[in-house]
Coordinates of C-alpha atoms in Angstrom, one line a residue:
Chain A
M1386 CA 29.2 22.4 52.9
K1387 CA 29.1 19.1 54.8
K1388 CA 31.3 16.3 53.5
W1389 CA 28.3 13.9 53.0
L1390 CA 26.4 16.4 51.0
Q1391 CA 29.4 17.0 48.7
F1392 CA 29.6 13.3 48.2
L1393 CA 25.9 13.0 47.3
V1394 CA 26.2 15.7 44.7
L1395 CA 29.2 14.0 43.2
I1396 CA 27.5 10.6 43.0
T1397 CA 24.3 12.1 41.5
S1398 CA 26.2 13.9 38.8
I1399 CA 28.2 10.9 37.9
S1400 CA 25.2 8.6 37.6
A1401 CA 23.3 11.3 35.5
T1402 CA 26.2 11.7 33.1
S1403 CA 26.7 7.9 32.7
A1404 CA 22.9 7.5 32.1
L1405 CA 23.1 10.2 29.4
L1406 CA 26.1 8.5 27.8
A1407 CA 24.5 5.1 27.8
S1408 CA 21.4 6.4 26.0
G1409 CA 23.7 7.9 23.4
G1410 CA 22.8 11.4 24.3
F1411 CA 19.6 13.1 23.3
S1412 CA 20.6 14.9 20.1
D1413 CA 22.2 11.7 18.7
N1414 CA 19.1 9.7 19.3
S1415 CA 16.8 12.1 17.4
K1416 CA 19.3 12.1 14.5
Q1417 CA 19.3 8.4 14.3
A1418 CA 15.6 8.0 13.4
M1419 CA 13.9 9.1 10.3
P1420 CA 11.6 12.0 11.0
A1421 CA 7.8 11.8 11.0
V1422 CA 6.5 12.9 7.5
A1423 CA 3.0 13.3 6.3
N1424 CA 1.2 13.7 3.0
A1425 CA -2.4 12.4 2.6
K1426 CA -2.0 11.4 -1.1
W1427 CA 1.3 9.6 -0.5
K1428 CA -0.3 7.7 2.4
T1429 CA -3.4 6.5 0.5
E1430 CA -1.9 5.9 -2.9
C1431 CA 1.4 4.3 -1.9
S1432 CA -0.2 2.0 0.7
G1433 CA -2.9 0.6 -1.5
C1434 CA -1.0 -2.5 -2.6
H1435 CA 2.1 -2.6 -0.4
M1436 CA 3.3 -1.2 2.9
L1437 CA 4.0 2.5 3.1
Y1438 CA 7.7 3.2 2.5
H1439 CA 9.3 6.2 4.2
P1440 CA 10.7 8.7 1.6
G1441 CA 14.0 8.6 3.6
L1442 CA 14.7 5.1 2.4
L1443 CA 15.8 6.0 -1.2
P1444 CA 17.6 9.0 -2.8
E1445 CA 15.7 11.6 -4.9
R1446 CA 16.9 10.1 -8.2
S1447 CA 15.4 6.7 -7.3
W1448 CA 12.0 8.2 -6.4
N1449 CA 12.0 10.3 -9.6
K1450 CA 12.7 7.2 -11.7
M1451 CA 10.0 5.2 -9.8
M1452 CA 7.4 7.9 -10.2
A1453 CA 8.1 8.2 -13.9
G1454 CA 7.4 4.5 -14.5
L1455 CA 4.3 3.8 -12.5
D1456 CA 2.7 2.0 -15.4
K1457 CA 5.3 -0.7 -15.0
H1458 CA 5.7 -0.7 -11.2
F1459 CA 7.6 -3.9 -10.3
G1460 CA 5.5 -5.7 -12.9
E1461 CA 2.2 -4.0 -12.1
N1462 CA 0.2 -1.1 -13.4
A1463 CA 0.1 1.5 -10.7
S1464 CA -0.7 4.5 -12.8
L1465 CA -2.0 7.7 -11.1
D1466 CA -3.6 10.8 -12.5
D1467 CA -1.0 13.4 -13.3
A1468 CA -1.8 15.8 -10.4
S1469 CA -1.6 13.0 -7.8
R1470 CA 1.6 11.6 -9.3
D1471 CA 3.3 15.1 -9.3
E1472 CA 2.3 15.9 -5.8
I1473 CA 3.6 12.6 -4.4
A1474 CA 6.8 12.9 -6.5
R1475 CA 7.5 16.3 -5.0
F1476 CA 6.9 15.0 -1.5
L1477 CA 9.2 12.0 -2.0
A1478 CA 11.9 14.2 -3.4
L1479 CA 11.7 16.7 -0.6
N1480 CA 12.0 14.0 2.1
S1481 CA 14.3 11.6 0.2
A1482 CA 17.4 10.0 1.7
D1483 CA 19.8 12.6 0.2
K1484 CA 17.7 15.4 1.6
Q1485 CA 17.6 14.0 5.1
D1486 CA 20.0 14.4 8.0
N1487 CA 19.5 11.2 10.0
R1488 CA 21.9 8.4 10.4
R1489 CA 19.9 5.7 8.7
S1490 CA 19.1 7.8 5.6
N1491 CA 22.7 9.0 5.4
R1492 CA 24.0 5.4 5.5
I1493 CA 21.6 4.1 2.9
N1494 CA 22.5 7.0 0.6
Q1495 CA 26.2 6.4 1.2
S1496 CA 25.9 2.7 0.3
I1497 CA 24.6 3.5 -3.2
A1498 CA 27.1 4.1 -5.9
A1499 CA 26.9 7.6 -7.5
G1500 CA 26.0 6.2 -10.9
A1501 CA 23.4 3.8 -9.5
T1502 CA 19.6 4.5 -9.3
P1503 CA 18.1 1.5 -7.4
L1504 CA 14.4 1.1 -7.2
R1505 CA 14.5 -1.6 -4.6
I1506 CA 15.6 -0.7 -1.1
S1507 CA 16.6 -4.3 -0.7
E1508 CA 19.2 -4.0 -3.4
T1509 CA 21.2 -1.3 -1.6
R1510 CA 24.4 -2.3 0.1
Y1511 CA 23.1 -0.9 3.4
F1512 CA 20.1 -3.3 3.3
T1513 CA 22.1 -6.4 2.3
S1514 CA 24.7 -5.8 5.0
K1515 CA 22.1 -5.3 7.7
H1516 CA 20.2 -8.4 6.7
D1517 CA 23.1 -10.8 5.9
E1518 CA 22.1 -13.1 8.8
I1519 CA 18.6 -13.5 7.5
A1520 CA 18.2 -16.6 5.3
A1521 CA 16.5 -16.3 1.9
S1522 CA 14.0 -19.0 3.1
T1523 CA 13.0 -16.7 6.0
F1524 CA 12.1 -13.9 3.6
K1525 CA 9.9 -16.4 1.7
R1526 CA 7.9 -17.4 4.7
K1527 CA 4.1 -17.0 4.2
S1528 CA 4.0 -14.5 7.0
I1529 CA 6.6 -12.4 5.4
G1530 CA 6.4 -12.8 1.6
S1531 CA 9.5 -11.1 0.5
A1532 CA 12.2 -8.6 1.5
A1533 CA 9.9 -5.8 0.3
N1534 CA 7.5 -6.4 3.2
C1535 CA 9.5 -4.6 5.9
V1536 CA 6.6 -4.3 8.2
A1537 CA 6.3 -8.1 8.6
C1538 CA 9.3 -7.9 11.0
H1539 CA 9.9 -4.2 11.7
Q1540 CA 6.7 -3.4 13.6
A1541 CA 7.1 0.4 13.2
A1542 CA 8.5 0.4 9.6
E1543 CA 5.7 2.5 8.2
K1544 CA 6.7 5.3 10.6
G1545 CA 10.3 5.0 9.4
D1546 CA 11.3 3.3 12.7
F1547 CA 13.7 0.4 12.0
S1548 CA 15.3 0.2 15.5
E1549 CA 16.3 -3.2 16.9
S1550 CA 13.8 -3.0 19.7
Q1551 CA 11.0 -2.9 17.1
I1552 CA 11.9 -6.2 15.4
R1553 CA 10.0 -9.4 15.7
I1554 CA 10.5 -12.0 13.0
P1555 CA 7.3 -14.0 12.5
R1556 CA 7.3 -17.8 12.2
Chain B
M225 CA -41.5 1.0 17.3
R226 CA -37.8 1.1 17.9
N227 CA -37.5 -1.9 15.6
A228 CA -39.5 -0.1 12.9
Y229 CA -37.1 2.9 13.0
L230 CA -34.2 0.5 12.8
L231 CA -35.7 -1.3 9.8
L232 CA -36.4 2.0 8.2
A233 CA -32.8 3.2 8.7
L234 CA -31.5 -0.1 7.4
F235 CA -33.7 0.2 4.4
F236 CA -32.5 3.6 3.5
S237 CA -28.8 2.8 4.1
Q238 CA -29.2 -0.2 1.8
Q239 CA -30.9 2.0 -0.8
A240 CA -28.0 4.4 -0.7
V241 CA -25.5 1.7 -1.3
A242 CA -27.5 0.1 -4.1
E243 CA -28.0 3.5 -5.5
S244 CA -24.2 4.3 -5.9
A245 CA -23.4 1.0 -7.6
S246 CA -26.5 1.1 -9.7
S247 CA -26.0 4.7 -10.7
L248 CA -22.5 3.8 -11.8
L249 CA -24.1 0.9 -13.8
K250 CA -26.3 3.5 -15.5
K251 CA -23.2 5.5 -16.6
Y252 CA -21.6 2.4 -18.0
E253 CA -24.8 1.6 -19.8
L254 CA -24.6 4.9 -21.6
L255 CA -21.0 4.3 -22.5
A256 CA -21.8 0.7 -23.6
K257 CA -24.5 1.9 -25.9
Q258 CA -22.0 4.3 -27.5
E259 CA -19.5 1.4 -27.9
N260 CA -22.1 -0.9 -29.4
A261 CA -25.4 0.0 -31.0
A262 CA -26.6 -3.5 -30.4
F263 CA -26.1 -3.3 -26.6
V264 CA -28.8 -5.3 -24.8
G265 CA -27.8 -4.9 -21.2
F266 CA -25.5 -6.2 -18.5
A267 CA -25.5 -9.8 -17.3
A268 CA -24.2 -11.1 -13.9
D269 CA -23.4 -14.5 -15.4
K270 CA -21.2 -12.9 -18.0
G271 CA -19.5 -10.9 -15.3
E272 CA -18.9 -14.1 -13.3
R273 CA -17.2 -15.8 -16.3
F274 CA -15.1 -12.7 -16.8
F275 CA -14.1 -12.6 -13.2
H276 CA -12.8 -16.2 -13.3
A277 CA -11.5 -16.3 -16.8
E278 CA -7.8 -17.2 -16.8
R279 CA -5.5 -16.0 -19.6
L280 CA -1.8 -16.3 -20.3
H281 CA -0.1 -13.0 -19.7
S282 CA 2.8 -12.1 -22.0
D283 CA 5.1 -12.5 -18.9
G284 CA 4.3 -16.3 -19.1
K285 CA 2.0 -16.4 -16.0
K286 CA -1.7 -17.3 -15.9
V287 CA -3.8 -14.5 -14.5
S288 CA -7.4 -13.7 -13.8
C289 CA -9.3 -11.3 -11.5
A290 CA -9.5 -14.2 -9.1
T291 CA -5.7 -14.5 -8.9
C292 CA -5.6 -11.6 -6.3
H293 CA -9.3 -11.3 -5.4
T294 CA -9.6 -15.1 -4.8
A295 CA -12.3 -17.3 -6.5
D296 CA -14.9 -16.1 -3.9
P297 CA -15.6 -12.4 -4.1
R298 CA -17.1 -12.5 -0.6
K299 CA -13.6 -13.2 0.8
P300 CA -10.7 -10.8 1.1
G301 CA -7.9 -11.2 -1.4
K302 CA -4.2 -10.4 -1.2
T303 CA -2.0 -8.3 -3.4
R304 CA 1.3 -9.6 -4.7
A305 CA 3.0 -7.5 -2.1
N306 CA 1.1 -9.3 0.7
K307 CA -1.5 -6.7 1.5
V308 CA -5.1 -7.6 2.2
I309 CA -7.7 -6.6 -0.5
E310 CA -11.1 -6.0 1.0
A311 CA -13.9 -8.3 -0.4
M312 CA -15.4 -7.3 -3.8
A313 CA -19.0 -8.5 -3.2
I314 CA -21.1 -5.5 -2.5
S315 CA -23.2 -7.5 0.0
V316 CA -20.1 -8.0 2.1
N317 CA -18.4 -4.7 1.4
P318 CA -20.9 -1.9 0.8
Q319 CA -18.1 0.6 0.1
R320 CA -17.4 -1.1 -3.3
F321 CA -18.3 0.9 -6.4
S322 CA -19.4 3.9 -4.4
D323 CA -16.6 6.2 -5.6
E324 CA -16.4 6.5 -9.4
A325 CA -12.8 7.9 -9.6
K326 CA -11.6 5.0 -7.5
V327 CA -13.5 2.5 -9.6
E328 CA -12.0 3.9 -12.8
K329 CA -8.5 4.0 -11.3
W330 CA -8.6 0.3 -10.5
F331 CA -10.3 -0.8 -13.7
G332 CA -7.6 1.2 -15.5
R333 CA -4.8 -0.5 -13.7
N334 CA -6.1 -4.1 -13.3
C335 CA -7.6 -4.5 -16.8
K336 CA -4.1 -3.7 -18.1
D337 CA -2.5 -6.1 -15.6
V338 CA -4.8 -9.0 -16.4
L339 CA -6.0 -8.4 -20.0
E340 CA -3.1 -6.2 -21.2
R341 CA -5.7 -3.8 -22.6
A342 CA -8.5 -1.5 -21.3
C343 CA -11.8 -3.1 -20.4
T344 CA -14.9 -2.2 -22.4
A345 CA -17.9 -0.6 -20.7
Q346 CA -19.8 -3.9 -21.4
E347 CA -17.2 -5.8 -19.4
K348 CA -17.1 -3.3 -16.5
G349 CA -20.9 -3.3 -16.3
D350 CA -21.1 -7.1 -16.4
F351 CA -18.4 -7.2 -13.7
I352 CA -20.4 -4.9 -11.4
A353 CA -23.7 -6.7 -12.1
Y354 CA -22.0 -10.0 -11.0
L355 CA -20.7 -8.4 -7.8
L356 CA -24.1 -6.9 -7.1
S357 CA -25.8 -10.2 -7.5
I358 CA -23.8 -12.1 -4.9
K359 CA -25.7 -12.6 -1.7

């Protein structure tokens, strides 16, 4: 083989490897994001009053507690017929943070004490550490409302995508 | 001729809309008669007062239907979690009161949230009569 060709092959492989490393590798990337999930009942019923929360944001015990107390859902009556409630509860449990293998769900789950059953994602240690640079007054902006309104800043939150590139904090 | 067809189509679509809200009213009328033998009918003005009536909730806050739906049912409202609620007036939002299960679900929730009790058939009927009357 000619010397220049050997050199070209070497350069190409080095740049390809570094590109792969820079992107964090393919398999790592897919494990970072919460997977796409779908259930028609969950989608309609759980987005009637608030944004649609991905099941991978809380552990199973939190979802179970939430679905058992829908008549007092953060101060509102969000009662469902039994069949809808049971179907949604099963779906949430199946895709909950402790049943997922992605980095974000794992870290949310690990940040919750074993004896704790939080109902608010914003009360988990993972959430508070990730948002420690956001002032309380920012959350209270009219365009945001509260820390519960993820989608105000995380454009793709309803798909379970909370990556940095999808953040835009409104005025 | 084309306009005539258009008018005809419009007429029938409006009929269909009026039909679903008014057929629901008929159902509530039957229930209201069971609740109260002296039932005389539904009244839009009573529904209007009901919609705006503020009461003190046991949590200490003043609430009414208008708290979330705004004082003008032709305008969209907002939930406490910052989500838009489509307008309630049937002239603006023909989808309203076209799905009985949905209507009962929301009366079931919101009556308890605002009044801390279930609504009577009389109240539901007056409420729909009011929202039908808004042009």
